Coordinates of N, CA, C and O in Angstrom, one line a residue:
M1 N 46.6 6.0 0.4 CA 46.1 6.9 -0.6 C 47.2 7.7 -1.2 O 47.2 8.0 -2.4
A2 N 48.2 8.0 -0.4 CA 49.3 8.9 -0.9 C 50.1 8.4 -2.0 O 50.7 9.1 -2.8
D3 N 50.2 7.1 -2.2 CA 51.0 6.5 -3.3 C 50.3 6.5 -4.6 O 50.9 6.1 -5.6
S4 N 49.1 7.0 -4.7 CA 48.4 7.0 -6.0 C 48.1 8.5 -6.3 O 48.2 9.4 -5.5
G5 N 47.7 8.7 -7.5 CA 47.3 10.0 -8.0 C 45.8 10.3 -7.7 O 45.4 10.2 -6.5
F6 N 45.1 10.5 -8.7 CA 43.7 10.8 -8.6 C 42.9 9.6 -8.1 O 43.1 8.5 -8.5
V7 N 42.0 9.8 -7.1 CA 41.1 8.8 -6.6 C 39.7 9.1 -6.9 O 39.2 10.3 -6.8
S8 N 39.0 8.1 -7.4 CA 37.5 8.3 -7.7 C 36.7 7.2 -7.2 O 37.2 6.1 -6.9
A9 N 35.4 7.4 -7.1 CA 34.5 6.4 -6.7 C 33.2 6.6 -7.6 O 32.9 7.7 -8.0
D10 N 32.7 5.5 -8.0 CA 31.5 5.5 -8.9 C 30.3 4.8 -8.3 O 30.4 3.7 -7.8
I11 N 29.2 5.6 -8.2 CA 28.0 5.0 -7.6 C 27.0 4.8 -8.7 O 25.8 4.8 -8.4
G12 N 27.4 4.5 -9.9 CA 26.5 4.3 -11.0 C 25.5 3.2 -10.8 O 24.4 3.3 -11.2
K13 N 26.0 2.1 -10.1 CA 25.1 1.0 -9.8 C 24.0 1.4 -8.8 O 22.8 0.9 -8.9
I14 N 24.3 2.3 -7.9 CA 23.2 2.8 -7.0 C 22.2 3.6 -7.8 O 21.0 3.4 -7.6
A15 N 22.6 4.5 -8.6 CA 21.7 5.3 -9.5 C 20.9 4.4 -10.4 O 19.7 4.6 -10.6
E16 N 21.6 3.4 -10.9 CA 20.9 2.4 -11.8 C 19.8 1.6 -11.0 O 18.7 1.4 -11.5
F17 N 20.1 1.3 -9.8 CA 19.1 0.6 -8.9 C 17.9 1.5 -8.7 O 16.7 1.1 -8.8
E18 N 18.1 2.8 -8.4 CA 17.0 3.7 -8.2 C 16.2 3.8 -9.5 O 14.9 3.8 -9.4
R19 N 16.8 4.0 -10.6 CA 16.1 4.0 -11.9 C 15.3 2.7 -12.1 O 14.1 2.8 -12.5
D20 N 16.0 1.6 -11.9 CA 15.3 0.3 -12.2 C 14.2 0.1 -11.2 O 13.2 -0.6 -11.5
S21 N 14.3 0.6 -10.0 CA 13.2 0.5 -9.0 C 11.9 1.1 -9.6 O 10.8 0.5 -9.4
A22 N 12.0 2.3 -10.1 CA 10.8 3.0 -10.7 C 10.2 2.1 -11.8 O 9.0 2.0 -11.9
D23 N 11.1 1.5 -12.6 CA 10.6 0.7 -13.7 C 9.9 -0.6 -13.1 O 8.9 -1.0 -13.6
A24 N 10.5 -1.2 -12.1 CA 10.0 -2.4 -11.5 C 8.6 -2.1 -10.8 O 7.7 -2.9 -10.9
I25 N 8.5 -0.9 -10.2 CA 7.2 -0.5 -9.6 C 6.1 -0.4 -10.6 O 5.0 -1.0 -10.4
K26 N 6.5 0.2 -11.7 CA 5.5 0.3 -12.8 C 5.1 -1.0 -13.4 O 3.9 -1.3 -13.6
E27 N 6.1 -1.9 -13.6 CA 5.8 -3.2 -14.2 C 5.0 -4.0 -13.3 O 4.0 -4.7 -13.7
F28 N 5.3 -4.0 -12.0 CA 4.6 -4.8 -11.0 C 3.2 -4.3 -10.9 O 2.2 -5.1 -10.9
A29 N 3.0 -3.0 -10.9 CA 1.6 -2.5 -10.8 C 0.8 -2.9 -12.1 O -0.4 -3.2 -11.9
A30 N 1.4 -2.9 -13.2 CA 0.7 -3.4 -14.4 C 0.3 -4.8 -14.4 O -0.8 -5.2 -14.7
I31 N 1.3 -5.7 -13.9 CA 1.0 -7.1 -13.7 C -0.1 -7.3 -12.7 O -1.1 -8.1 -13.0
K32 N -0.1 -6.6 -11.6 CA -1.1 -6.8 -10.6 C -2.4 -6.3 -11.1 O -3.5 -7.0 -10.8
A33 N -2.5 -5.2 -11.8 CA -3.7 -4.7 -12.4 C -4.3 -5.7 -13.4 O -5.5 -6.0 -13.4
E34 N -3.5 -6.3 -14.2 CA -4.0 -7.3 -15.2 C -4.5 -8.6 -14.4 O -5.5 -9.2 -14.8
F35 N -3.8 -9.0 -13.4 CA -4.2 -10.1 -12.6 C -5.5 -9.9 -12.0 O -6.4 -10.7 -12.0
E36 N -5.7 -8.7 -11.4 CA -7.0 -8.3 -10.8 C -8.1 -8.2 -11.9 O -9.3 -8.6 -11.6
R37 N -7.8 -7.7 -13.1 CA -8.8 -7.6 -14.2 C -9.2 -9.0 -14.6 O -10.4 -9.3 -14.7
I38 N -8.3 -9.9 -14.7 CA -8.6 -11.3 -15.1 C -9.5 -12.0 -14.1 O -10.5 -12.6 -14.4
N39 N -9.1 -11.8 -12.8 CA -9.9 -12.4 -11.7 C -11.3 -11.8 -11.7 O -12.3 -12.5 -11.4
S40 N -11.4 -10.5 -11.9 CA -12.7 -9.9 -11.9 C -13.6 -10.5 -13.0 O -14.8 -10.8 -12.8
V41 N -13.1 -10.6 -14.2 CA -13.8 -11.2 -15.4 C -14.2 -12.6 -15.0 O -15.3 -13.0 -15.2
L42 N -13.2 -13.4 -14.5 CA -13.5 -14.8 -14.2 C -14.5 -14.9 -13.1 O -15.5 -15.7 -13.3
L43 N -14.4 -14.2 -12.1 CA -15.4 -14.3 -11.0 C -16.7 -13.6 -11.3 O -17.7 -13.9 -10.6
G44 N -16.7 -12.8 -12.4 CA -18.0 -12.3 -12.8 C -18.9 -13.3 -13.4 O -20.1 -13.2 -13.4
T45 N -18.3 -14.4 -13.9 CA -19.1 -15.5 -14.5 C -19.1 -16.8 -13.7 O -19.9 -17.6 -13.9
W46 N -18.1 -16.9 -12.8 CA -18.0 -18.2 -12.1 C -18.6 -18.0 -10.7 O -18.3 -17.1 -9.9
K47 N -19.6 -18.8 -10.4 CA -20.3 -18.7 -9.1 C -20.2 -20.0 -8.3 O -19.9 -21.1 -8.9
G48 N -20.3 -20.0 -7.1 CA -20.4 -21.2 -6.3 C -19.2 -21.3 -5.3 O -18.4 -20.4 -5.2
A49 N -19.1 -22.5 -4.7 CA -18.1 -22.7 -3.7 C -16.7 -22.7 -4.3 O -15.7 -22.2 -3.7
G50 N -16.5 -23.2 -5.5 CA -15.2 -23.2 -6.2 C -14.8 -21.7 -6.4 O -13.6 -21.4 -6.2
A51 N -15.7 -20.9 -6.9 CA -15.4 -19.5 -7.1 C -15.0 -18.8 -5.8 O -14.1 -18.0 -5.7
D52 N -15.7 -19.1 -4.7 CA -15.5 -18.5 -3.4 C -14.1 -18.9 -2.9 O -13.3 -18.1 -2.4
A53 N -13.7 -20.2 -3.1 CA -12.4 -20.7 -2.7 C -11.3 -20.0 -3.5 O -10.3 -19.6 -3.0
Y54 N -11.5 -19.9 -4.8 CA -10.6 -19.3 -5.7 C -10.4 -17.8 -5.3 O -9.2 -17.4 -5.2
K55 N -11.4 -17.1 -5.1 CA -11.3 -15.7 -4.7 C -10.6 -15.6 -3.3 O -9.7 -14.7 -3.2
Y56 N -10.9 -16.4 -2.4 CA -10.2 -16.4 -1.1 C -8.7 -16.6 -1.3 O -7.9 -15.8 -0.7
E57 N -8.3 -17.5 -2.1 CA -6.9 -17.8 -2.4 C -6.2 -16.6 -3.1 O -5.1 -16.3 -2.8
T58 N -6.9 -16.1 -4.1 CA -6.2 -15.0 -4.9 C -6.1 -13.8 -4.0 O -5.1 -13.0 -4.1
D59 N -7.1 -13.5 -3.2 CA -7.1 -12.4 -2.3 C -5.9 -12.5 -1.3 O -5.2 -11.6 -1.0
H60 N -5.7 -13.8 -0.8 CA -4.6 -14.1 0.1 C -3.3 -13.9 -0.6 O -2.4 -13.4 0.0
I61 N -3.2 -14.3 -1.8 CA -1.9 -14.2 -2.6 C -1.6 -12.7 -2.7 O -0.5 -12.3 -2.5
L62 N -2.6 -11.9 -3.2 CA -2.3 -10.5 -3.3 C -1.9 -9.8 -2.0 O -1.1 -8.9 -2.0
E63 N -2.6 -10.2 -0.9 CA -2.2 -9.7 0.4 C -0.8 -10.0 0.7 O 0.0 -9.2 1.2
K64 N -0.4 -11.3 0.5 CA 1.0 -11.7 0.8 C 2.0 -11.1 0.0 O 3.1 -10.8 0.4
I65 N 1.7 -10.9 -1.3 CA 2.7 -10.2 -2.2 C 2.9 -8.8 -1.8 O 4.0 -8.3 -1.8
G66 N 1.9 -8.2 -1.3 CA 2.0 -6.8 -0.8 C 2.3 -5.8 -2.0 O 1.9 -6.0 -3.1
S67 N 3.1 -4.9 -1.6 CA 3.4 -3.8 -2.6 C 5.0 -3.8 -2.9 O 5.7 -3.5 -2.0
V68 N 5.3 -4.1 -4.1 CA 6.7 -3.9 -4.5 C 7.2 -2.5 -4.3 O 8.3 -2.2 -3.9
E69 N 6.3 -1.6 -4.6 CA 6.6 -0.2 -4.4 C 7.0 0.1 -3.0 O 8.0 0.8 -2.7
D70 N 6.2 -0.4 -2.0 CA 6.6 -0.1 -0.6 C 8.0 -0.7 -0.2 O 8.8 0.0 0.4
V71 N 8.2 -1.9 -0.7 CA 9.5 -2.5 -0.4 C 10.7 -1.7 -1.1 O 11.7 -1.4 -0.4
L72 N 10.5 -1.4 -2.4 CA 11.6 -0.7 -3.0 C 11.8 0.7 -2.5 O 12.9 1.2 -2.3
N73 N 10.7 1.4 -2.2 CA 10.8 2.7 -1.5 C 11.5 2.6 -0.2 O 12.3 3.5 0.1
A74 N 11.2 1.6 0.6 CA 11.9 1.4 1.9 C 13.4 1.2 1.7 O 14.2 1.8 2.4
I75 N 13.7 0.4 0.7 CA 15.2 0.2 0.4 C 15.8 1.5 -0.1 O 16.9 1.8 0.4
N76 N 15.1 2.2 -1.0 CA 15.7 3.4 -1.5 C 15.8 4.5 -0.4 O 16.8 5.3 -0.4
E77 N 14.8 4.6 0.5 CA 14.9 5.6 1.5 C 15.8 5.2 2.7 O 16.2 6.0 3.5
G78 N 16.1 3.9 2.8 CA 16.9 3.4 3.9 C 18.3 3.2 3.4 O 19.2 4.1 3.5
A79 N 18.6 2.0 2.9 CA 20.0 1.7 2.5 C 20.6 2.5 1.4 O 21.7 3.0 1.6
V80 N 19.8 2.8 0.4 CA 20.3 3.5 -0.7 C 20.6 5.0 -0.3 O 21.6 5.5 -0.7
K81 N 19.7 5.6 0.4 CA 19.9 6.9 0.9 C 21.2 7.0 1.8 O 22.0 7.9 1.6
S82 N 21.3 6.0 2.6 CA 22.5 6.0 3.5 C 23.8 5.9 2.7 O 24.8 6.5 3.0
I83 N 23.8 5.0 1.7 CA 24.9 4.8 0.8 C 25.2 6.1 0.1 O 26.4 6.5 0.0
R84 N 24.2 6.8 -0.4 CA 24.4 8.1 -1.1 C 25.0 9.1 -0.2 O 25.9 9.8 -0.6
E85 N 24.5 9.2 1.0 CA 25.1 10.2 2.0 C 26.5 9.9 2.3 O 27.4 10.8 2.4
T86 N 26.8 8.6 2.5 CA 28.2 8.2 2.8 C 29.1 8.5 1.6 O 30.2 9.0 1.7
Y87 N 28.6 8.2 0.4 CA 29.3 8.5 -0.8 C 29.6 10.0 -0.9 O 30.7 10.4 -1.3
D88 N 28.6 10.8 -0.7 CA 28.8 12.3 -0.8 C 29.8 12.8 0.2 O 30.6 13.6 -0.2
E89 N 29.9 12.2 1.4 CA 30.9 12.6 2.3 C 32.3 12.1 1.8 O 33.2 12.9 1.9
F90 N 32.3 10.9 1.3 CA 33.6 10.4 0.8 C 34.0 11.2 -0.4 O 35.2 11.5 -0.6
D91 N 33.1 11.6 -1.3 CA 33.4 12.3 -2.5 C 34.0 13.7 -2.1 O 35.0 14.2 -2.7
E92 N 33.5 14.3 -1.0 CA 34.0 15.6 -0.5 C 35.4 15.4 -0.1 O 36.3 16.2 -0.4
E93 N 35.7 14.3 0.7 CA 37.0 14.0 1.2 C 38.0 13.8 0.0 O 39.1 14.2 0.0
M94 N 37.5 13.0 -1.0 CA 38.4 12.7 -2.1 C 38.6 14.0 -2.9 O 39.7 14.1 -3.5
G95 N 37.7 14.9 -3.0 CA 37.9 16.1 -3.7 C 39.0 16.9 -3.1 O 39.9 17.5 -3.7
Q96 N 39.0 16.9 -1.7 CA 40.0 17.6 -1.0 C 41.4 16.9 -1.2 O 42.4 17.6 -1.4
F97 N 41.4 15.6 -1.1 CA 42.6 14.9 -1.3 C 43.2 15.1 -2.7 O 44.4 15.3 -2.9
N98 N 42.3 15.0 -3.7 CA 42.7 15.1 -5.1 C 43.3 16.5 -5.5 O 44.0 16.7 -6.4
Q99 N 43.0 17.5 -4.7 CA 43.5 18.8 -4.9 C 45.0 18.9 -4.5 O 45.8 19.6 -5.1
N100 N 45.4 18.0 -3.6 CA 46.8 17.9 -3.2 C 47.1 16.5 -2.7 O 47.3 16.2 -1.5
P101 N 47.2 15.5 -3.7 CA 47.4 14.1 -3.3 C 48.6 13.8 -2.5 O 48.7 12.8 -1.8
G102 N 49.7 14.5 -2.7 CA 51.0 14.2 -2.0 C 51.0 14.8 -0.6 O 51.9 14.4 0.2
A103 N 50.1 15.6 -0.2 CA 50.1 16.2 1.1 C 50.0 15.2 2.3 O 50.6 15.4 3.3
E104 N 49.3 14.2 2.1 CA 49.1 13.2 3.2 C 50.4 12.5 3.5 O 50.6 12.0 4.6
A105 N 51.2 12.3 2.5 CA 52.5 11.5 2.7 C 53.5 12.4 3.5 O 54.4 11.8 4.0
E106 N 53.4 13.7 3.4 CA 54.4 14.5 4.0 C 54.3 14.6 5.5 O 53.6 14.3 6.3

């Protein structure tokens, strides 16, 4: 590090991921709500074994898909939080280094 001047790090992509996560959660919730609405309308008029099989399959699909919100929140609370904490520590060290970049070489 001593051979260079100012050192910086950019975590813009991390912040972008966090912002995009919120958008993805909203979009997925809207898609899921529309899917459920369509199924409700369809199953409101469709009766019989075919309807029962269809409902079973769509319920199974929704169960397997789970919640994008849970997944993204887990990522943001786990990996992203850890990256931010590590970055904050690194940023503090770089702030100290940048105050006197030649001191390390001495």
